[in-house]
Structures are given as structure tokens and as C-alpha cells.
Short mmCIF file of C-alpha atoms in Angstrom, two decimals:
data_model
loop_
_atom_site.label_atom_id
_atom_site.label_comp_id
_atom_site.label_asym_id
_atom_site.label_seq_id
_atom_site.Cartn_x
_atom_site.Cartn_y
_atom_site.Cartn_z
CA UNK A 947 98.80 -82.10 217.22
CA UNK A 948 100.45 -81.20 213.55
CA UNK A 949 103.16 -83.64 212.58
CA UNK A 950 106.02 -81.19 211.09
CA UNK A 951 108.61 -83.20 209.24
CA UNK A 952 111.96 -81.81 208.05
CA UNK A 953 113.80 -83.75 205.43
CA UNK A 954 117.20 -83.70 205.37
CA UNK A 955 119.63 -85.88 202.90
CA UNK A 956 123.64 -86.21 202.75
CA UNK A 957 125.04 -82.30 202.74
CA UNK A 958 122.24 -80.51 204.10
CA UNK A 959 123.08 -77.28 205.24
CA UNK A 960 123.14 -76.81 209.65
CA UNK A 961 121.75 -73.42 209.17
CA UNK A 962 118.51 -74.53 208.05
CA UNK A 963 117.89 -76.09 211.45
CA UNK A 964 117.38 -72.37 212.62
CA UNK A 965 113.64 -72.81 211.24
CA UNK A 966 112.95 -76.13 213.35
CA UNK A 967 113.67 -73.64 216.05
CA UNK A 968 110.60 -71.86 215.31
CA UNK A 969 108.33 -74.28 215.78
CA UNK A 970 110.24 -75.88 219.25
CA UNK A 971 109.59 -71.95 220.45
CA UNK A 972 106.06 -71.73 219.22
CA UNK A 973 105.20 -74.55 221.54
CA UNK A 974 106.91 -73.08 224.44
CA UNK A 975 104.82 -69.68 223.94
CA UNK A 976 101.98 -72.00 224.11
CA UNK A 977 102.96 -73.55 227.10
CA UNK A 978 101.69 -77.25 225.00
CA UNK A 979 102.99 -79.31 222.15
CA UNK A 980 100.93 -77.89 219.22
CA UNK A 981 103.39 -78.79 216.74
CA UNK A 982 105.42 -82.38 217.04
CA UNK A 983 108.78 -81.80 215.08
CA UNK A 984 110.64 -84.75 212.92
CA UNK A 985 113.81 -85.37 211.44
CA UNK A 986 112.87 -87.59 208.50
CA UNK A 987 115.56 -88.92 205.77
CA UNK A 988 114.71 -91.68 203.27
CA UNK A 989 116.22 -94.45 205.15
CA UNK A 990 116.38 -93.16 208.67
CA UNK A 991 119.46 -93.22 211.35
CA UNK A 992 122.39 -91.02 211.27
CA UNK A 993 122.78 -88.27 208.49
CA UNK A 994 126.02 -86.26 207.74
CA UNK A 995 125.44 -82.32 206.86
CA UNK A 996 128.00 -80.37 204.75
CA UNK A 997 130.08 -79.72 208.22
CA UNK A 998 130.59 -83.15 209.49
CA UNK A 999 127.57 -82.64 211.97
CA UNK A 1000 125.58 -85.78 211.90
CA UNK A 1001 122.08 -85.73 213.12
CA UNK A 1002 119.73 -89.09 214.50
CA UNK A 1003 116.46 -89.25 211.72
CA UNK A 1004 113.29 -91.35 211.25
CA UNK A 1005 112.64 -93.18 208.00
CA UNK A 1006 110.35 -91.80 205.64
CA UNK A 1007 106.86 -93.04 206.58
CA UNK A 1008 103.01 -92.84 205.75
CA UNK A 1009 101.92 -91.56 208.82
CA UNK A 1010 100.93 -88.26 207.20
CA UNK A 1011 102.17 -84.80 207.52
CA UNK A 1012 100.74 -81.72 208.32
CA UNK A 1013 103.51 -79.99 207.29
CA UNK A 1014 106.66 -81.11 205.20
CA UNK A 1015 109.84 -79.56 204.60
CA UNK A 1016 112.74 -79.86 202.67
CA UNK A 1017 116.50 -79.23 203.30
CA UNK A 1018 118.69 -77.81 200.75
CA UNK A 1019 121.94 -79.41 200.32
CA UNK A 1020 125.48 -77.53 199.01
CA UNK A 1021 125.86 -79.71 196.27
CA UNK A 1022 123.03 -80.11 193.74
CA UNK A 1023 122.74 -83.73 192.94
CA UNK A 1024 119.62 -85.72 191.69
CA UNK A 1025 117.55 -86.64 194.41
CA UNK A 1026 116.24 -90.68 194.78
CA UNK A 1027 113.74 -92.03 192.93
CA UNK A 1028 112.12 -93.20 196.72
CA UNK A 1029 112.28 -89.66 198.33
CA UNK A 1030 110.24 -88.41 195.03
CA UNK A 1031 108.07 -90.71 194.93
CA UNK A 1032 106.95 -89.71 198.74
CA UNK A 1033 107.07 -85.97 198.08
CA UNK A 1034 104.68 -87.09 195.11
CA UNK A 1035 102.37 -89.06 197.48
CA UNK A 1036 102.54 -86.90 200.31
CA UNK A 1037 101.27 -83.53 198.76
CA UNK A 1038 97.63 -84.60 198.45
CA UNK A 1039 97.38 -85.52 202.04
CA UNK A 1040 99.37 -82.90 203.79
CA UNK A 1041 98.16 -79.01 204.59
CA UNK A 1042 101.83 -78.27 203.19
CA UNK A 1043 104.97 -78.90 201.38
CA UNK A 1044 107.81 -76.60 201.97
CA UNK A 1045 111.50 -75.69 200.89
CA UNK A 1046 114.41 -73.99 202.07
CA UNK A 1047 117.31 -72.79 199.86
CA UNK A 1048 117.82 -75.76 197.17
CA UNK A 1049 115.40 -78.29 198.69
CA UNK A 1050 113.21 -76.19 196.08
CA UNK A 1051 115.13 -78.62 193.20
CA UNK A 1052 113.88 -81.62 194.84
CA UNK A 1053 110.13 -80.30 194.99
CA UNK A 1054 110.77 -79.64 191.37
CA UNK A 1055 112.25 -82.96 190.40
CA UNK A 1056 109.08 -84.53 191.90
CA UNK A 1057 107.29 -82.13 190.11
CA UNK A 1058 105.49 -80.47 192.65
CA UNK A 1059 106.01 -76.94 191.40
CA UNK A 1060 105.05 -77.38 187.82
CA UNK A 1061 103.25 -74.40 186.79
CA UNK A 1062 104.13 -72.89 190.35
CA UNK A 1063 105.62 -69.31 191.42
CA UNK A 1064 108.87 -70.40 193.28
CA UNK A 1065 112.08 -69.12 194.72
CA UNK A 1066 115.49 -70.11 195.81
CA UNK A 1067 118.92 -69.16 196.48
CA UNK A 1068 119.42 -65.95 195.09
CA UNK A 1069 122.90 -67.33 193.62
CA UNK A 1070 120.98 -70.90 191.94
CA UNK A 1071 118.06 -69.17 191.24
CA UNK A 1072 119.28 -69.30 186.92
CA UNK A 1073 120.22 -72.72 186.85
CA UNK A 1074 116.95 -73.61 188.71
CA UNK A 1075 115.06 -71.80 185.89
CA UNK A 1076 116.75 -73.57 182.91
CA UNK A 1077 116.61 -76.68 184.37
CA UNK A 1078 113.07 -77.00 185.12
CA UNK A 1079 111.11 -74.30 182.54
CA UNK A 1080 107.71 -75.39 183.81
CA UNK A 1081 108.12 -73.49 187.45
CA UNK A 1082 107.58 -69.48 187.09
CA UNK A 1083 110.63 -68.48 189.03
CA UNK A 1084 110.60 -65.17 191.43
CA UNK A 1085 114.44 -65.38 192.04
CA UNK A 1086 114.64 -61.87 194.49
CA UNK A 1087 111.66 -63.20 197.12
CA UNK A 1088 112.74 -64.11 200.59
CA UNK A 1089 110.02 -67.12 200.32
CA UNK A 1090 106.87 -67.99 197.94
CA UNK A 1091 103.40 -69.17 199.17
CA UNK A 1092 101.97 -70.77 195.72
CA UNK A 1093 98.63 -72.89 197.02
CA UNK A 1094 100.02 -75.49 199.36
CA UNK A 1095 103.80 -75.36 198.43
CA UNK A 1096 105.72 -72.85 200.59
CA UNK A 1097 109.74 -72.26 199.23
CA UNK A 1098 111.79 -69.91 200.87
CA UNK A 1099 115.40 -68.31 199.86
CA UNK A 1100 118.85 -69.31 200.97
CA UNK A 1101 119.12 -70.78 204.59
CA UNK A 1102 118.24 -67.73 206.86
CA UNK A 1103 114.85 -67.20 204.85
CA UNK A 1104 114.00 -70.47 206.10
CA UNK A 1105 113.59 -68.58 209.57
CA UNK A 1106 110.64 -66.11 207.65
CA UNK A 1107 109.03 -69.44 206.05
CA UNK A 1108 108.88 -71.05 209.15
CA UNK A 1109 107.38 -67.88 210.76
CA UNK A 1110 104.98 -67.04 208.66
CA UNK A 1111 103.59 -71.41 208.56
CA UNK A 1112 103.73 -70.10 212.32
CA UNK A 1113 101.76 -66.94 211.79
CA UNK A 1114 99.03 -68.49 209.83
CA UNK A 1115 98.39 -71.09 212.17
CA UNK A 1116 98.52 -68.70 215.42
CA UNK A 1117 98.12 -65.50 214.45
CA UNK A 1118 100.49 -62.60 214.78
CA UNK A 1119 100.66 -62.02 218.40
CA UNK A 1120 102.35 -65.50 219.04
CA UNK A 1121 104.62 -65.56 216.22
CA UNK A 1122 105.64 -62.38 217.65
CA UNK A 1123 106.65 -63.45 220.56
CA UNK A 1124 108.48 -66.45 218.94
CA UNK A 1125 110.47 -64.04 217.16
CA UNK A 1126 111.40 -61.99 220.23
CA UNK A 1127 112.28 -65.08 221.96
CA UNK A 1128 114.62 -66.25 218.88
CA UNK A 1129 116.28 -62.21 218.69
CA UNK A 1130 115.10 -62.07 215.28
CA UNK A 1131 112.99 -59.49 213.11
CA UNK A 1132 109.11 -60.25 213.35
CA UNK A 1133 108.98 -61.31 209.68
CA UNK A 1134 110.29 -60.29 206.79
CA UNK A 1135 108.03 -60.10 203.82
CA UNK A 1136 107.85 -63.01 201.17
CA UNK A 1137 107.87 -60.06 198.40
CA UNK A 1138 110.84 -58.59 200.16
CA UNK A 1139 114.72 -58.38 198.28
CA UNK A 1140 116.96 -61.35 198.86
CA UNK A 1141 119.57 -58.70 198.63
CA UNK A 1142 119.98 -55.20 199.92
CA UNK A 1143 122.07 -52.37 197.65
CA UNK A 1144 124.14 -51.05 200.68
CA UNK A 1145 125.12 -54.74 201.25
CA UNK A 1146 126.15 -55.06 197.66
CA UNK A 1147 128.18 -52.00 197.05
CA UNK A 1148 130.44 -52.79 200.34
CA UNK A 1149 132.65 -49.52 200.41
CA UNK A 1150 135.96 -50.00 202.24
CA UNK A 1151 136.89 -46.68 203.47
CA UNK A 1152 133.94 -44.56 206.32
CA UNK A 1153 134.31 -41.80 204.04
CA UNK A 1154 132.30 -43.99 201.04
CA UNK A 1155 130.25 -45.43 203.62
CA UNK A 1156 129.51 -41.59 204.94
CA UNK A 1157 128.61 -40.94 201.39
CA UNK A 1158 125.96 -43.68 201.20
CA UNK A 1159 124.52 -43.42 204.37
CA UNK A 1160 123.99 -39.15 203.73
CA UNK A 1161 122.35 -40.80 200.17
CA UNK A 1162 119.95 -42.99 201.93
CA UNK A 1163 118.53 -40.17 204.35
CA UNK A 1164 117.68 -37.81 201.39
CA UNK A 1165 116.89 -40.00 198.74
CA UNK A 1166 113.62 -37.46 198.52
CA UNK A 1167 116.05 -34.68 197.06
CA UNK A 1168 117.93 -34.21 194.48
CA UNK A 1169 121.10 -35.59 194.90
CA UNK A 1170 124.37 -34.55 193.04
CA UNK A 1171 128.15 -35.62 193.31
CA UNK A 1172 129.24 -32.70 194.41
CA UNK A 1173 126.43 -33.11 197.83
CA UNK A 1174 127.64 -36.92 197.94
CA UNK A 1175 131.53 -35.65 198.21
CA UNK A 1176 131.25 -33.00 201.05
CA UNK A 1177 129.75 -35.79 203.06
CA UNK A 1178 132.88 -37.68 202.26
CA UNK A 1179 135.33 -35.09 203.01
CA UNK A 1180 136.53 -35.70 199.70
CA UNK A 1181 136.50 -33.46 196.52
CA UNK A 1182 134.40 -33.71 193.48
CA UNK A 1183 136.88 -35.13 191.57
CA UNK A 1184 138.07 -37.43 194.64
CA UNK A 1185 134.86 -38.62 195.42
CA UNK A 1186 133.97 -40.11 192.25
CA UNK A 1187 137.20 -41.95 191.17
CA UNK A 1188 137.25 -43.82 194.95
CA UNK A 1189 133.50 -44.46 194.93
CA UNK A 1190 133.89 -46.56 192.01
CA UNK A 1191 137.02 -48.10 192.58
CA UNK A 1192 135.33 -49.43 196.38
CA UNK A 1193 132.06 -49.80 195.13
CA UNK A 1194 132.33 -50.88 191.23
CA UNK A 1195 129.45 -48.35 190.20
CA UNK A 1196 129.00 -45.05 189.96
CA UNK A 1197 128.06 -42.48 192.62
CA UNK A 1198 124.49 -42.18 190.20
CA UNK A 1199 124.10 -46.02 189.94
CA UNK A 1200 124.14 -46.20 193.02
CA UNK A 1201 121.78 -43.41 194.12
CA UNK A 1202 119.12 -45.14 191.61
CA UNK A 1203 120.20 -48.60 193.64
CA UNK A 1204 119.34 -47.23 196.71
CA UNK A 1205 116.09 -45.12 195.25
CA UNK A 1206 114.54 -48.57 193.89
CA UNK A 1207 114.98 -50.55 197.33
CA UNK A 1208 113.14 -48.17 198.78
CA UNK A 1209 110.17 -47.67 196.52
CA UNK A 1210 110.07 -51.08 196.32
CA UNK A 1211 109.57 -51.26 200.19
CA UNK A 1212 107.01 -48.55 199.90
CA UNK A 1213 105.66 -50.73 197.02
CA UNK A 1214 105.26 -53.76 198.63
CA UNK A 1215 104.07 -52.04 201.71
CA UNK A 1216 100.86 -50.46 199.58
CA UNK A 1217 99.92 -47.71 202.01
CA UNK A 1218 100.71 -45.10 199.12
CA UNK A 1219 100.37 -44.31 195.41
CA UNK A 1220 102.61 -44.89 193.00
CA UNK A 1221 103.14 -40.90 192.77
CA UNK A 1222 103.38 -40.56 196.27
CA UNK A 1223 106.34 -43.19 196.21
CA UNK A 1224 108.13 -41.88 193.00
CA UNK A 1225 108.03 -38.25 194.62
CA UNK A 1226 109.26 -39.42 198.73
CA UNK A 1227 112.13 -41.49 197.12
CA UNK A 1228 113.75 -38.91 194.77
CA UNK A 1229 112.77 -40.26 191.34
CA UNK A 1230 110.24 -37.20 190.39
CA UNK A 1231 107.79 -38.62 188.53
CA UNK A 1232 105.91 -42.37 187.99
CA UNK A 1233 107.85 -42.57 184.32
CA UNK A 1234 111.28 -42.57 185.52
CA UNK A 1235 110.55 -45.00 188.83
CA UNK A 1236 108.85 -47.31 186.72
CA UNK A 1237 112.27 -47.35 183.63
CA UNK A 1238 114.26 -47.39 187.05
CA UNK A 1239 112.34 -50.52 188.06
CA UNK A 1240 112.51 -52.06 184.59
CA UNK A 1241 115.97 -51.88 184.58
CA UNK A 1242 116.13 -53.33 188.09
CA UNK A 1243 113.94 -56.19 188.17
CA UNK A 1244 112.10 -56.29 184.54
CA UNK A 1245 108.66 -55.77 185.88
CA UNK A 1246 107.02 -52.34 186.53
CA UNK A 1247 106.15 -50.89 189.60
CA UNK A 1248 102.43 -51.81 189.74
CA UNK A 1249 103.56 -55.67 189.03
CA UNK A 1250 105.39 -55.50 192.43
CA UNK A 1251 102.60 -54.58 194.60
CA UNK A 1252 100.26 -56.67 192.85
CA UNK A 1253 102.34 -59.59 193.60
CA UNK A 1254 102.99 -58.29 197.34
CA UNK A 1255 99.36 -58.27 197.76
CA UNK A 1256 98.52 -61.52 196.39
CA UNK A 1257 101.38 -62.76 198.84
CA UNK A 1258 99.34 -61.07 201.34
CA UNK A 1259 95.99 -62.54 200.08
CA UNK A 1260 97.51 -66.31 200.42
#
């Protein structure tokens, strides 16, 4: 039987109890207790999340862990000197140490992801990297696998770390079937966007969203303003002044948004070249994906799949 622990503190965040759920389902797949699932805080008894909801927890302890994982909290305070010290001691004798949202600041603060690849919440991932220089930050990842320290994204991510601990132990025709049995997506990948451009631009009005929606089924051709307004119903002229007043950017910003999600997919995915991918999602040629991806996430296309497939790899 693996000992899971979850560590929670004062504040931590309900919807990171979503990935304890994986685990309770992954034993009722099995039909046996594979996985034996603790709520651990420093001193034990009752803890208060950021809602009020107070949950019954077991003092930290040296039983040993097969797998430990850490709550984030909405307020980013400095953790105790005890619950560092046992993150410190515990990483030698347990398979792994984990994170979810801004429980990757207290793995830091113990120092357990010095020299690591790491991720967080998209929206701390800046003040995560100046305060601790030493951890190689990948701010847009839904989680990280770095040796034996797993860290995942904000609070629904958690669900994909979880999954994939899940996956490695079981193999994908279980975790599967844990997913299906939760009603969520299989897994998304660690490489994968914390952040998706149609969820960022956010038109108001069906005739923007029309717009977008005609963009994303032909981002393989050419796409002008004029094309991008007749799906709108709306002229030229129109078109352009209420696509940026809904969306912030313009109708070509936009287009390239939408052009570099998808060849990063494709990317990450590695079933084709990188002139296959420049060519299916409308940039033409290799030289103008890769400025597009500069400008995007600083790194070139070939850096993305490289990192998807050491992802992979681990």
C-alpha cells in the first residue's frame, strides 16, 4: 500500500481536494486500497481553508511517504520552520514530492527545487521567479515532472498531476477510467498552455465570437479582415473597430494568437515536422512560426518539443 499525504496549512484552497479524488477513484477501479490517502498539517486536528471549510488532519509524522503533496494557500505567507524542516527530511525517503498551485513556494522555501524546472499559478508565476532565482521557472506548463518533485499549475492542474502520479503507477488504461469516472479530460499534457487565446480575448457580442471561431477552422489559409468581417456580418471597417474594442487586440494579433496555440499543440504532440506544422497552421514558412513563437513564449519552436518530449521521457 502507498501512503499519499496531502498537506494542507491555514487558507488552503477547497479546489485542490479535486486531486485527492483521483486517487479515492483509482482504488475503486481497482476494486482494493492501492493507495491510502492522508490529510497531514504540521500540528494535526482541525484546519480552516480560505472558505471557512474546516477539514479533520493528522500531525506531521515519520512514518514515510510514498507520495507527498502540498496545498497552495491564497495568501503567500512564509511557511514554518517545522513543516520545512519535514519537506527537507522527507524527500530522500519518499518516491515523490508534489505541489499544487502555490504549495510550489513552500517546496522552494525548503529548498527542494533549487536548480529544478518548476511551475505555478500562471498569475504568481513572476513573483515566484524573483523570489527564489535558483528554480528554472516554466510559468505556461499545466504541471512539471523534474526527478522526484512533481508541481502542477493553479488548482484544477492539480487534477492532471494527480493523474498522471496515477498513470505512472497503473498505466493508462486505469487512469482512464478514473478520468471517465471523475467527467474529466484523460490528461492534459504537462507541456500544455495554462491559458488558451480564445479564453483570453473573451468577445462580448456572437458576431466577434463568429469571427474567431471561422479563424480557428482555417487557420491553414490565409486569412484577411475583410474574410474575418463577412463571418461577422459586419463590414470591413465595422469589424475591426468592435474586434478591438471587445477583444483589446487586433483582428491580426489575434489570428497569430490563435496560429501559435495550435502549432504549439502540434509541437508538443511531435507527430510532424516543423514545416509540416508552420504550413497546416497558416504561418507559411518555419521563419515566421518560429519569430511568432519568440514573440509568444521567448523560446523557438524546436525548444518546445524538446521540452514536451523530455516531459514525456520522465
Amino acid at each position: 500500500m502507498q501512503r499519499i499525504g496531502f498537506i494542507v496549512s491555514t487558507g488552503f484552497q477547497v479546489m485542490d481536494f479535486a486531486a485527492v479524488s483521483v486517487f479515492e477513484f483509482a482504488n475503486l477501479v481497482l476494486g482494493e486500497t492501492l493507495y491510502d490517502v492522508l490529510l497531514l498539517s504540521e500540528a494535526g486536528g482541525p484546519v480552516r481553508s480560505s472558505v471557512g471549510v474546516v477539514v479533520e488532519t493528522q500531525a506531521l509524522d515519520d512514518a514515510g511517504f510514498d507520495t507527498l503533496i502540498v496545498f497552495g494557500d491564497t495568501a503567500i505567507t512564509p511557511s514554518t520552520p517545522g513543516l520545512l524542516a519535514f519537506l527537507r527530511g522527507a524527500l530522500p525517503t519518499s518516491r515523490r514530492v508534489g505541489s499544487i498551485c502555490t504549495g510550489a513556494f513552500i517546496l522552494a522555501e525548503a529548498g527542494l527545487l533549487n536548480g529544478r524546472r518548476a511551475t505555478t499559478h500562471w498569475f504568481h508565476a513572476r513573483t515566484f521567479q524573483a523570489r527564489f532565482p535558483e528554480v528554472r521557472v516554466e510559468e505556461d506548463r499545466i504541471f512539471m515532472i523534474d526527478g522526484p518533485i512533481w508541481t502542477s499549475a493553479g488548482m484544477s492542474a492539480g487534477i492532471d498531476l494527480a493523474l498522471a502520479m496515477v498513470e505512472k503507477d497503473l498505466g493508462a488504461e486505469v487512469v482512464r477510467s478514473v478520468a471517465k469516472k471523475l467527467v474529466v479530460y484523460h490528461r492534459r499534457a504537462g507541456g500544455q498552455s495554462q491559458y488558451s487565446a480564445l479564453l483570453e480575448l473573451e468577445p462580448k457580442s456572437d458576431r466577434i465570437q463568429s469571427a474567431l471561431d471561422y479563424a480557428k477552422q482555417h487557420l491553414q489559409t490565409p486569412l484577411s479582415v475583410e474574410q474575418l468581417a463577412e463571418a461577422a456580418h459586419l463590414s470591413p471597417r465595422q469589424f475591426s473597430r468592435a474586434f478591438h474594442a471587445e477583444t483589446g487586440q487586433s483582428p491580426a494579433k489575434a489570428v497569430e494568437n490563435l496560429r501559435v496555440e495550435a502549432a504549439r499543440l502540434m509541437m508538443e504532440q511531435g507527430r510532424h515536422s516543423i514545416d509540416v506544422v508552420a504550413r497546416e497552421t497558416g504561418f507559411a514558412d518555419r521563419d515566421r512560426m518560429r519569430r511568432a513563437f519568440l514573440r509568444a513564449f521567448g523560446q523557438p519552436p524546436q525548444v518546445i518539443r524538446r521540452n514536451a518530449r523530455a516531459e514525456a521521457m520522465a
